[in-house]
Coordinates of C-alpha atoms in Angstrom, one line a residue:
M6 CA 0.0 0.0 0.0
P7 CA 1.9 3.0 -1.2
Y8 CA -0.2 5.6 0.8
E9 CA -2.2 5.6 4.0
I10 CA -4.1 8.2 5.8
K11 CA -2.1 9.5 8.8
K12 CA -4.2 12.3 10.3
V13 CA -7.6 13.9 9.7
F14 CA -8.2 17.4 11.0
A15 CA -11.9 17.8 10.6
S16 CA -14.0 20.8 9.8
L17 CA -16.2 22.6 12.4
P18 CA -20.0 22.3 12.3
Q19 CA -21.7 24.4 9.6
V20 CA -23.9 26.8 11.5
E21 CA -26.2 29.7 10.5
R22 CA -27.7 32.4 12.6
G23 CA -31.0 31.7 14.2
V24 CA -31.0 28.0 13.3
S25 CA -30.3 25.4 15.9
K26 CA -27.5 22.9 15.4
I27 CA -28.0 19.3 16.4
I28 CA -25.0 17.5 17.9
G29 CA -25.5 13.7 17.9
G30 CA -24.3 11.7 21.0
D31 CA -22.8 8.3 21.0
P32 CA -24.7 5.6 23.1
K33 CA -21.3 4.1 23.9
G34 CA -20.0 7.5 25.0
N35 CA -16.9 7.7 22.8
N36 CA -17.8 10.0 20.0
F37 CA -20.0 12.9 19.0
L38 CA -21.5 13.8 15.6
Y39 CA -22.2 16.9 13.6
T40 CA -22.5 18.0 9.9
N41 CA -20.8 20.4 7.6
G42 CA -21.8 20.6 3.9
K43 CA -22.1 17.1 2.5
C44 CA -20.0 15.6 5.3
V45 CA -21.0 13.9 8.6
I46 CA -18.1 14.3 11.0
I47 CA -17.5 11.8 13.8
R48 CA -15.1 13.0 16.5
N49 CA -13.7 11.4 19.6
I50 CA -15.1 13.3 22.5
D51 CA -12.0 12.7 24.7
N52 CA -9.5 13.5 22.0
P53 CA -11.2 15.5 19.2
S54 CA -8.2 15.5 17.0
I55 CA -9.2 11.9 16.2
A56 CA -11.9 12.2 13.5
D57 CA -13.6 10.4 10.8
I58 CA -15.6 11.9 7.9
Y59 CA -18.5 10.3 6.1
T60 CA -19.1 11.9 2.7
E61 CA -21.7 9.8 0.8
H62 CA -24.5 12.3 0.7
A63 CA -25.1 14.1 -2.6
H64 CA -26.6 17.1 -0.8
Q65 CA -25.9 19.2 2.3
V66 CA -26.5 17.0 5.4
V67 CA -28.4 18.6 8.3
V68 CA -28.5 16.1 11.1
A69 CA -27.0 12.7 12.0
K70 CA -27.9 10.5 15.0
Y71 CA -26.5 7.2 16.3
A72 CA -28.9 4.3 16.8
P73 CA -29.1 3.3 20.5
S74 CA -27.3 0.1 19.6
G75 CA -24.3 2.2 18.5
F76 CA -23.8 0.1 15.4
Y77 CA -25.5 2.5 12.9
I78 CA -25.9 6.2 12.2
A79 CA -28.8 7.7 10.4
S80 CA -28.1 11.0 8.6
G81 CA -30.6 13.2 6.7
D82 CA -30.0 15.9 4.1
V83 CA -31.7 18.9 2.6
S84 CA -33.3 16.8 -0.2
G85 CA -35.1 14.5 2.2
K86 CA -32.8 11.5 1.8
L87 CA -32.1 9.5 4.9
R88 CA -29.1 7.2 4.9
I89 CA -28.5 4.5 7.5
W90 CA -24.9 3.4 7.6
D91 CA -22.6 1.2 9.5
T92 CA -20.3 2.7 12.1
T93 CA -18.1 -0.3 12.9
Q94 CA -16.2 -0.5 9.6
K95 CA -14.0 2.2 8.1
E96 CA -15.9 1.9 4.8
H97 CA -19.2 2.9 6.5
L98 CA -21.3 0.7 4.2
L99 CA -24.8 1.9 3.4
K100 CA -27.4 -0.3 5.1
Y101 CA -30.6 1.4 4.0
E102 CA -31.6 4.6 2.2
Y103 CA -35.1 6.2 2.4
Q104 CA -36.9 9.3 1.2
P105 CA -39.5 9.9 3.9
F106 CA -40.6 13.2 2.3
V107 CA -39.2 15.7 -0.2
G108 CA -37.6 18.6 1.6
K109 CA -35.1 19.3 4.3
I110 CA -34.8 16.8 7.1
K111 CA -34.3 18.7 10.4
D112 CA -34.2 16.0 13.1
I113 CA -34.1 12.2 13.5
A114 CA -35.1 10.0 16.5
W115 CA -34.7 6.3 17.1
T116 CA -36.7 4.0 19.5
E117 CA -34.5 2.4 22.1
D118 CA -34.6 -1.0 20.4
S119 CA -33.0 0.6 17.2
K120 CA -36.0 -0.7 15.2
R121 CA -38.0 2.4 14.4
I122 CA -37.1 5.9 13.2
A123 CA -38.9 9.2 13.3
V124 CA -37.9 11.8 10.8
V125 CA -39.2 15.4 10.7
G126 CA -38.5 18.6 8.7
E127 CA -40.0 20.7 6.0
G128 CA -41.6 18.3 3.5
R129 CA -44.1 19.5 0.8
E130 CA -47.1 17.5 1.8
K131 CA -46.1 16.2 5.3
F132 CA -43.7 17.4 7.9
G133 CA -42.8 14.0 9.4
S134 CA -42.7 10.3 9.1
V135 CA -42.1 7.3 11.4
F136 CA -41.2 3.9 10.0
L137 CA -39.4 0.6 10.6
W138 CA -35.7 1.0 10.0
D139 CA -35.3 -2.2 7.9
T140 CA -38.4 -2.1 5.7
G141 CA -39.4 1.5 5.6
S142 CA -43.0 0.5 6.4
S143 CA -45.0 3.1 8.4
V144 CA -45.5 2.7 12.1
G145 CA -47.8 5.7 12.6
E146 CA -48.5 9.2 11.4
I147 CA -47.0 12.5 12.5
S148 CA -49.8 15.0 12.2
G149 CA -51.1 18.0 14.1
H150 CA -48.7 20.7 12.9
N151 CA -49.3 23.2 10.1
K152 CA -45.7 24.4 9.8
V153 CA -42.2 22.9 9.5
I154 CA -41.3 20.6 12.4
N155 CA -37.9 21.4 13.9
S156 CA -37.4 18.7 16.4
V157 CA -38.5 15.2 17.3
D158 CA -37.7 12.8 20.2
I159 CA -38.9 9.3 21.3
K160 CA -39.1 8.2 24.9
Q161 CA -36.4 5.6 25.5
T162 CA -38.5 3.4 27.8
R163 CA -41.8 1.6 27.2
P164 CA -44.6 2.6 26.8
Y165 CA -43.3 4.6 23.9
R166 CA -44.2 8.2 23.5
L167 CA -43.1 10.6 20.7
A168 CA -43.0 14.4 20.9
T169 CA -42.4 17.0 18.1
A170 CA -41.7 20.8 18.1
S171 CA -42.6 23.1 15.3
D172 CA -42.5 26.6 13.9
D173 CA -46.3 26.9 14.5
N174 CA -45.4 27.7 18.2
C175 CA -46.7 24.3 19.3
A176 CA -45.4 20.9 20.5
A177 CA -47.3 17.7 19.8
F178 CA -47.6 14.5 21.8
F179 CA -48.1 11.0 20.4
E180 CA -48.6 7.5 21.8
G181 CA -47.7 4.4 20.0
P182 CA -46.6 2.3 18.2
P183 CA -48.3 2.8 15.8
F184 CA -47.8 6.4 16.8
K185 CA -51.1 8.3 16.9
F186 CA -51.5 12.1 17.5
K187 CA -52.9 12.7 21.1
F188 CA -52.8 16.5 21.6
T189 CA -50.9 19.7 20.8
I190 CA -49.2 21.7 23.5
G191 CA -49.5 25.5 22.9
D192 CA -47.6 26.9 25.9
H193 CA -44.9 28.7 23.8
S194 CA -45.4 32.0 22.1
R195 CA -42.6 31.6 19.4
F196 CA -41.1 28.9 17.3
V197 CA -40.3 25.7 19.3
N198 CA -36.8 24.7 18.5
C199 CA -36.1 21.6 20.4
V200 CA -37.8 18.8 22.3
R201 CA -36.0 16.1 24.3
F202 CA -37.1 13.2 26.6
S203 CA -35.0 12.5 29.7
P204 CA -33.0 9.3 29.4
D205 CA -35.2 7.6 32.1
G206 CA -38.4 8.6 30.1
N207 CA -40.1 10.3 33.1
K208 CA -40.0 13.8 31.6
F209 CA -39.6 15.7 28.4
A210 CA -38.6 19.4 27.8
T211 CA -39.4 21.9 25.1
A212 CA -37.3 24.9 24.3
S213 CA -38.3 27.9 22.2
A214 CA -37.3 31.1 20.6
D215 CA -39.4 32.9 23.3
G216 CA -36.7 32.1 25.9
Q217 CA -38.8 29.5 27.7
I218 CA -38.2 25.9 28.7
Y219 CA -41.2 23.9 29.8
I220 CA -41.0 20.5 31.5
Y221 CA -43.7 17.9 30.9
D222 CA -44.6 14.4 32.3
G223 CA -43.0 11.9 29.9
K224 CA -45.9 9.4 30.1
T225 CA -49.0 11.7 30.1
G226 CA -47.7 14.9 28.5
E227 CA -49.0 17.0 31.4
K228 CA -47.1 20.2 32.1
V229 CA -44.9 20.1 35.2
C230 CA -43.2 23.5 35.3
A231 CA -41.5 26.3 33.4
L232 CA -37.8 26.4 34.1
G233 CA -36.6 29.6 35.7
G234 CA -40.2 30.7 36.3
S235 CA -40.9 33.5 33.8
K236 CA -37.9 33.0 31.4
A237 CA -35.1 30.6 31.2
H238 CA -32.9 32.8 28.9
D239 CA -32.9 36.4 27.7
G240 CA -32.7 35.2 24.1
G241 CA -34.1 32.3 22.0
I242 CA -33.1 28.9 23.1
Y243 CA -31.8 26.7 20.3
A244 CA -30.9 23.4 22.0
I245 CA -31.3 21.4 25.2
S246 CA -29.6 18.2 26.4
W247 CA -30.4 16.1 29.5
S248 CA -27.7 14.8 31.9
P249 CA -27.3 11.0 31.8
D250 CA -29.0 10.7 35.2
S251 CA -32.0 12.7 34.0
S252 CA -31.8 15.2 36.9
H253 CA -30.3 18.2 35.1
L254 CA -30.7 19.9 31.8
L255 CA -28.2 21.8 29.7
S256 CA -29.6 24.7 27.5
A257 CA -27.9 26.8 24.8
S258 CA -29.2 30.2 23.8
G259 CA -28.9 33.2 21.5
D260 CA -28.2 35.3 24.6
K261 CA -24.6 34.0 24.4
T262 CA -24.9 31.8 27.4
A263 CA -25.4 28.1 28.2
K264 CA -27.1 27.1 31.5
I265 CA -27.3 23.9 33.6
W266 CA -30.7 23.5 35.4
D267 CA -31.6 21.3 38.3
V268 CA -35.0 20.2 37.0
G269 CA -36.4 18.8 40.2
A270 CA -35.6 22.0 42.2
N271 CA -36.3 24.3 39.2
S272 CA -33.1 26.3 39.7
V273 CA -30.0 27.3 37.7
V274 CA -26.9 25.5 38.8
N275 CA -24.4 27.2 36.4
T276 CA -24.5 29.9 33.8
F277 CA -21.7 29.8 31.2
N278 CA -21.0 33.2 29.7
M279 CA -19.6 32.6 26.3
G280 CA -18.7 36.2 25.3
S281 CA -20.2 39.4 24.0
D282 CA -19.8 39.0 20.2
V283 CA -22.7 38.0 18.0
L284 CA -20.5 35.0 17.1
D285 CA -20.8 33.8 20.7
Q286 CA -24.5 32.9 20.4
Q287 CA -24.9 29.3 21.4
L288 CA -26.8 27.1 18.8
G289 CA -26.3 23.6 20.0
C290 CA -25.3 21.5 23.0
L291 CA -24.6 17.9 24.1
W292 CA -24.3 16.4 27.6
Q293 CA -22.5 13.0 27.3
K294 CA -20.8 11.2 30.2
D295 CA -19.0 14.0 32.1
H296 CA -18.6 16.2 28.9
L297 CA -20.7 19.3 28.4
I298 CA -20.3 20.6 24.9
S299 CA -21.8 23.7 23.2
V300 CA -21.5 25.1 19.7
S301 CA -21.1 28.8 19.0
L302 CA -22.3 30.7 15.9
S303 CA -18.6 31.0 15.1
G304 CA -18.6 27.2 14.6
Y305 CA -16.3 26.7 17.6
I306 CA -17.0 23.7 19.9
N307 CA -16.8 24.6 23.6
Y308 CA -16.1 22.1 26.3
L309 CA -17.8 23.7 29.3
D310 CA -16.3 23.7 32.8
K311 CA -18.7 23.4 35.7
N312 CA -16.0 24.7 38.1
N313 CA -15.2 27.8 36.0
P314 CA -18.3 28.8 34.0
N315 CA -16.6 31.8 32.4
K316 CA -13.8 29.9 30.8
P317 CA -14.3 26.7 28.8
L318 CA -12.0 23.8 29.5
R319 CA -11.1 23.8 25.8
V320 CA -12.3 25.3 22.6
I321 CA -12.0 23.4 19.4
K322 CA -11.4 25.7 16.4
G323 CA -10.8 25.1 12.7
H324 CA -12.6 26.0 9.5
S325 CA -16.3 25.8 8.8
K326 CA -16.0 27.2 5.3
S327 CA -14.1 25.7 2.4
I328 CA -10.3 25.9 2.5
Q329 CA -8.6 27.5 -0.6
C330 CA -4.9 27.3 0.2
L331 CA -2.3 25.7 2.4
T332 CA 1.3 26.1 3.3
V333 CA 3.7 24.5 5.8
H334 CA 6.5 25.8 7.9
K335 CA 8.8 24.6 10.6
N336 CA 8.7 26.8 13.7
G337 CA 10.8 26.1 16.8
G338 CA 11.3 22.5 15.8
K339 CA 7.7 21.8 15.1
S340 CA 6.0 21.5 11.8
Y341 CA 2.9 23.7 11.4
I342 CA 0.3 23.7 8.7
Y343 CA -1.3 27.0 7.7
S344 CA -4.7 26.9 6.0
G345 CA -6.7 29.8 4.5
S346 CA -10.4 29.7 3.8
H347 CA -12.9 31.4 1.6
D348 CA -14.2 33.6 4.5
G349 CA -10.7 35.1 5.1
H350 CA -9.9 32.9 8.1
I351 CA -6.3 31.6 8.5
N352 CA -5.7 28.8 10.9
Y353 CA -2.5 27.2 12.1
W354 CA -2.3 23.5 13.0
D355 CA 0.4 21.5 14.9
S356 CA 1.0 18.8 12.4
E357 CA 1.5 16.1 15.1
T358 CA -1.3 16.8 17.6
G359 CA -3.9 18.7 15.5
E360 CA -3.9 21.5 18.0
N361 CA -5.0 24.6 16.1
N362 CA -5.9 28.2 16.5
S363 CA -6.6 31.2 14.3
F364 CA -4.4 34.3 14.3
A365 CA -5.2 37.2 16.7
G366 CA -6.6 40.5 15.5
K367 CA -8.4 41.5 12.3
G368 CA -7.1 39.8 9.2
H369 CA -8.4 39.3 5.7
T370 CA -12.0 40.1 5.1
N371 CA -12.5 37.9 2.0
Q372 CA -11.2 34.6 0.5
V373 CA -7.5 33.9 1.1
S374 CA -6.3 32.9 -2.4
R375 CA -2.6 31.9 -1.8
M376 CA -0.2 31.7 1.1
T377 CA 3.5 31.1 1.4
V378 CA 6.3 31.7 4.0
D379 CA 9.2 34.0 3.2
E380 CA 12.8 33.6 4.5
A381 CA 12.1 36.0 7.4
G382 CA 9.5 33.6 8.8
Q383 CA 6.5 35.6 7.8
L384 CA 3.4 34.3 6.3
V385 CA 2.7 36.1 3.1
S386 CA -1.0 35.8 2.1
C387 CA -3.0 37.4 -0.7
S388 CA -6.7 37.7 -0.6
M389 CA -9.8 38.8 -2.6
D390 CA -9.9 41.8 -0.3
D391 CA -7.2 43.3 -2.6
T392 CA -4.4 43.1 0.0
V393 CA -1.2 41.2 0.6
R394 CA -0.5 40.6 4.3
Y395 CA 2.8 39.9 6.0
T396 CA 2.2 38.2 9.3
N397 CA 4.9 37.2 11.8
L398 CA 4.6 33.5 12.5
I399 CA 6.0 33.7 16.0
Q400 CA 3.5 36.3 17.3
R401 CA 0.6 35.1 15.0
D402 CA -1.1 38.5 15.4
Y403 CA -2.4 40.6 12.5
S404 CA -2.3 43.9 14.4
G405 CA 0.7 46.1 13.7
Q406 CA 1.7 43.9 10.8
T407 CA 2.3 45.0 7.2
V408 CA -0.7 45.2 4.9
V409 CA -0.1 46.1 1.3
K410 CA -3.1 47.4 -0.6
L411 CA -3.1 46.6 -4.3
D412 CA -5.0 48.3 -7.2
V413 CA -6.5 45.1 -8.4
Q414 CA -7.4 41.7 -6.9
P415 CA -4.4 39.4 -6.4
K416 CA -4.7 35.8 -7.4
C417 CA -1.3 34.3 -6.4
V418 CA 1.8 35.3 -4.6
A419 CA 5.3 33.8 -4.6
V420 CA 8.4 34.8 -2.6
G421 CA 12.1 34.6 -3.2
P422 CA 15.3 35.4 -1.3
G423 CA 16.3 39.0 -0.6
G424 CA 12.8 40.1 0.5
Y425 CA 11.3 39.8 -3.0
A426 CA 7.7 38.8 -3.6
V427 CA 5.9 38.6 -6.9
V428 CA 2.1 39.0 -6.9
V429 CA -0.1 38.1 -9.9
C430 CA -3.3 40.2 -10.0
I431 CA -6.1 40.3 -12.5
G432 CA -4.3 41.8 -15.6
Q433 CA -1.3 42.9 -13.7
I434 CA 2.0 41.6 -12.3
V435 CA 3.5 43.3 -9.2
L436 CA 7.0 43.0 -7.8
M437 CA 7.4 43.8 -4.1
K438 CA 10.7 44.2 -2.2
D439 CA 10.8 44.4 1.6
Q440 CA 7.0 44.6 1.9
K441 CA 6.6 47.5 -0.5
K442 CA 5.5 47.6 -4.1
C443 CA 8.4 48.6 -6.3
F444 CA 7.4 47.7 -9.9
S445 CA 4.4 46.6 -11.9
I446 CA 3.7 45.3 -15.4
D447 CA 0.2 46.8 -16.0
D448 CA -0.8 45.3 -19.3
P449 CA 1.2 42.1 -19.8
G450 CA -0.8 41.2 -23.0
Y451 CA -2.3 38.0 -21.5
E452 CA -4.2 37.0 -18.4
P453 CA -1.6 35.9 -15.7
E454 CA -2.9 33.3 -13.3
V455 CA -0.1 31.9 -11.2
V456 CA 3.5 32.6 -10.3
A457 CA 6.5 30.8 -8.9
V458 CA 9.9 32.2 -8.0
H459 CA 13.1 30.2 -8.6
P460 CA 14.9 29.3 -5.3
S461 CA 17.9 31.4 -6.5
G462 CA 15.6 34.5 -6.7
S463 CA 16.7 35.4 -10.1
T464 CA 13.7 34.3 -12.1
A465 CA 9.9 34.4 -11.8
A466 CA 7.8 32.1 -13.9
V467 CA 4.2 33.3 -14.6
G468 CA 1.6 30.9 -15.9
G469 CA -1.1 32.4 -18.1
A470 CA -4.7 31.5 -19.1
D471 CA -3.5 31.3 -22.6
G472 CA -1.6 28.1 -21.9
N473 CA 1.9 29.6 -21.8
V474 CA 4.5 30.2 -19.1
R475 CA 6.6 33.3 -19.4
L476 CA 9.8 33.9 -17.6
Y477 CA 10.8 37.3 -16.0
S478 CA 14.2 38.0 -14.6
I479 CA 14.2 39.9 -11.3
Q480 CA 16.8 42.7 -11.6
G481 CA 17.0 45.1 -8.7
T482 CA 13.6 46.6 -8.5
T483 CA 12.3 45.7 -11.9
L484 CA 11.0 42.6 -13.7
K485 CA 12.4 42.1 -17.2
H486 CA 10.5 39.9 -19.6
E487 CA 12.7 37.1 -21.1
D488 CA 12.1 36.0 -24.6
K489 CA 11.5 32.4 -23.6
L490 CA 7.9 31.0 -23.9
L491 CA 7.1 27.6 -22.3
E492 CA 4.1 25.9 -23.7
A493 CA 1.8 23.9 -21.4
K494 CA -1.0 21.8 -22.8
G495 CA -3.8 24.1 -21.6
P496 CA -4.6 27.1 -19.4
V497 CA -2.0 27.1 -16.6
T498 CA -3.6 26.4 -13.2
D499 CA -0.5 26.1 -11.0
L500 CA 3.3 25.8 -11.2
A501 CA 6.1 25.1 -8.8
Y502 CA 9.9 25.0 -8.9
S503 CA 11.6 22.0 -7.2
Y504 CA 13.5 22.8 -4.0
D505 CA 16.9 22.5 -5.7
G506 CA 15.7 24.7 -8.6
A507 CA 16.4 22.1 -11.2
F508 CA 12.9 21.6 -12.5
L509 CA 9.7 23.6 -13.0
A510 CA 6.4 21.6 -12.9
V511 CA 3.4 23.2 -14.6
C512 CA -0.1 21.8 -14.4
D513 CA -3.0 22.9 -16.6
A514 CA -6.7 22.7 -17.2
S515 CA -6.2 20.0 -19.9
K516 CA -5.4 17.4 -17.2
V517 CA -1.6 17.3 -17.8
V518 CA 1.5 18.1 -15.7
T519 CA 4.5 19.2 -17.8
V520 CA 8.0 19.3 -16.2
F521 CA 10.7 21.6 -17.7
S522 CA 14.4 21.2 -17.0
V523 CA 15.8 24.6 -15.9
A524 CA 19.5 23.8 -16.6
D525 CA 18.7 22.7 -20.2
G526 CA 17.2 26.1 -21.1
Y527 CA 13.8 25.1 -19.8
S528 CA 13.5 22.2 -22.3
E529 CA 10.5 19.9 -21.8
N530 CA 11.7 17.0 -19.5
N531 CA 8.5 14.9 -19.2
V532 CA 4.8 14.9 -19.4
F533 CA 2.5 13.3 -16.8
Y534 CA -1.0 12.1 -17.8
G535 CA -3.5 10.5 -15.4
H536 CA -6.0 13.1 -14.1
H537 CA -9.6 12.9 -15.4
A538 CA -10.4 16.6 -14.9
K539 CA -8.7 20.0 -14.5
I540 CA -5.6 19.9 -12.2
V541 CA -5.7 22.7 -9.7
C542 CA -2.5 22.3 -7.6
V543 CA 1.0 21.0 -7.7
A544 CA 3.7 20.7 -5.0
W545 CA 7.2 19.3 -5.0
S546 CA 8.5 16.8 -2.3
P547 CA 11.6 18.0 -0.5
D548 CA 13.5 15.1 -2.1
N549 CA 13.2 16.8 -5.5
E550 CA 12.4 13.4 -7.0
H551 CA 8.6 13.4 -6.5
F552 CA 5.8 15.8 -6.8
A553 CA 2.1 15.7 -6.1
S554 CA -0.8 17.1 -8.1
G555 CA -4.5 17.4 -7.1
G556 CA -7.5 18.0 -9.3
M557 CA -11.2 18.5 -9.8
D558 CA -11.4 14.7 -10.2
M559 CA -10.9 14.5 -6.4
M560 CA -7.7 12.5 -7.1
V561 CA -4.2 13.2 -5.8
Y562 CA -1.3 11.7 -7.7
V563 CA 2.3 11.5 -6.5
W564 CA 4.5 11.3 -9.5
T565 CA 8.1 10.1 -9.9
L566 CA 10.1 12.6 -11.9
S567 CA 12.3 10.0 -13.7
D568 CA 9.4 7.6 -14.6
P569 CA 5.9 9.0 -15.3
E570 CA 4.5 5.4 -15.1
T571 CA 5.5 5.0 -11.4
R572 CA 2.9 6.9 -9.6
V573 CA 1.0 6.7 -6.3
K574 CA -2.7 7.3 -6.9
I575 CA -4.9 8.5 -4.0
P576 CA -8.5 8.3 -5.2
D577 CA -11.2 10.1 -3.2
A578 CA -8.7 11.9 -1.1
H579 CA -11.5 14.2 -0.2
R580 CA -14.5 12.3 -1.4
L581 CA -17.1 14.4 -3.5
H582 CA -14.9 17.5 -2.9
H583 CA -12.1 18.5 -5.2
V584 CA -8.7 19.0 -3.8
S585 CA -7.8 22.7 -3.5
S586 CA -4.2 22.7 -2.2
L587 CA -1.3 20.4 -1.4
A588 CA 2.0 20.7 0.6
W589 CA 4.7 18.4 1.9
L590 CA 5.7 18.3 5.5
D591 CA 8.6 16.0 4.7
E592 CA 9.7 13.5 2.0
H593 CA 7.0 11.0 3.0
T594 CA 4.2 13.2 4.4
L595 CA 1.8 15.0 2.1
V596 CA -0.9 17.4 3.4
T597 CA -4.1 17.9 1.3
T598 CA -7.0 20.1 1.8
S599 CA -10.3 20.7 0.0
H600 CA -13.6 22.4 -0.1
D601 CA -14.9 20.0 2.6
A602 CA -13.0 22.3 5.0
S603 CA -10.9 19.5 6.4
V604 CA -7.1 19.0 6.3
K605 CA -5.6 15.5 5.9
E606 CA -2.1 14.1 6.3
W607 CA -1.0 11.1 4.2
T608 CA 2.0 8.9 4.6
I609 CA 3.5 8.1 1.1
S610 CA 5.9 5.3 0.5
Y611 CA 7.6 4.5 -2.8

């Protein structure tokens, strides 16, 4: 096996303002589940850097829930598809697939014997369905609501009861199976976001955008009390989760707090203040074993600390939007991975532990298009906000750092020794020295796309949309166009010099990588075929013998320079998402990233 996955650094949950985020718990207590885009992410709750990503949905996934047996996960997407898949094997084989209704699935609940499933959401003719997991035959009817159903839960002890919560400001109570509508509960004055039975089945709770949490008897549906008397939170409540012993309840709210309630005494035990920014609104929560987890509007996952409610035990950060570019750098003996996303976020990851954080201060305000590290140990990044930033990698703080404003949007940046940087913009090539613009070619006569600077710093190679690579010599503070024209096989999408400067690899939209030999006057050395779609990125291994390319066909190939036939093929590196960037940590470790917002490390052996 020439390649194997070494590490998976997963994306954060995809969240939107005013919409609750469901975090699925694991009956065995090891993992927790959430969704981002078309992915379901399974993370270890004790060590969240251990993650697994399920990417078989064709549409955006909204919710995923473990079966009480722990052997299967049911996940539902915006088209109304429900997939039930195996958790015990790495392959996650599909067991069953159903379409309970057409429209977004918003919540899923299983009966305790893992035999029946209730699914609710915004269907066209009905808002919910409850059926046998293995045949799909109906075991009741979910009726009584006239608007989208946000939440469903089933009592985990017999006799079974089912409760739903809807945008029509009501909850509904069902008995079964077969589940039959009993009555609606109209206590709330706004949308009801969440309903959950206690693990022992004695009570259930509803939480609403009106800031109220009501507790009801689990068997009869009679109201017991309102938590906190008049109001439980100052803002809408998006999620609730019971403690394993059914005595306490965790709630997450748009008022930027989470609270623990003693349900029997109807009192607040803890109030966790998560901050004052709008991104600190709490949209989801989970109480599993001793772990209390909440999810912020920023996507961050907070491990709450009962002993210190104002500071979480740990906060898991990362990307929740697609990653566009990647670079690596050794800093104080450790290898770090830097990733930039299309919302302007730059994160750094410890390549061994997966510990990560974002830079302090205000950074890019739009997509980060390309990043690289210069010889002074600064991260040079260019973004669609028309700036190039130089950020010190020891301080990791944007404030007080150089920002160079450009006239037009930059697409790519490359650095060379001596403080040089070459930036390719739309219809313009800019030379920078010591963090200042010193020269520009305003109308190059073609559309430049990407740039690479030779390790010696003497030459910049610029790839164009016309399928050619042009060479420019860097002389003092000017760029001089050389007469040499290198022909690729199609519009150039990326190019890179090998570390020793002997070769230039050029990849193009015609699915080909062409390698030119620098010493032989840039004569064509070899051509590498194999991708089935446009190639978007290329990166050389530090051994100068191998290079990797990634494309729209979701493939990553590792090529051997001397022999185009000897190649390592990584299919489905990021399944259903094309690879957006590659980098090498060392001669045998390749890092890939993609629009699924995750970062993966691979061990390559030849």
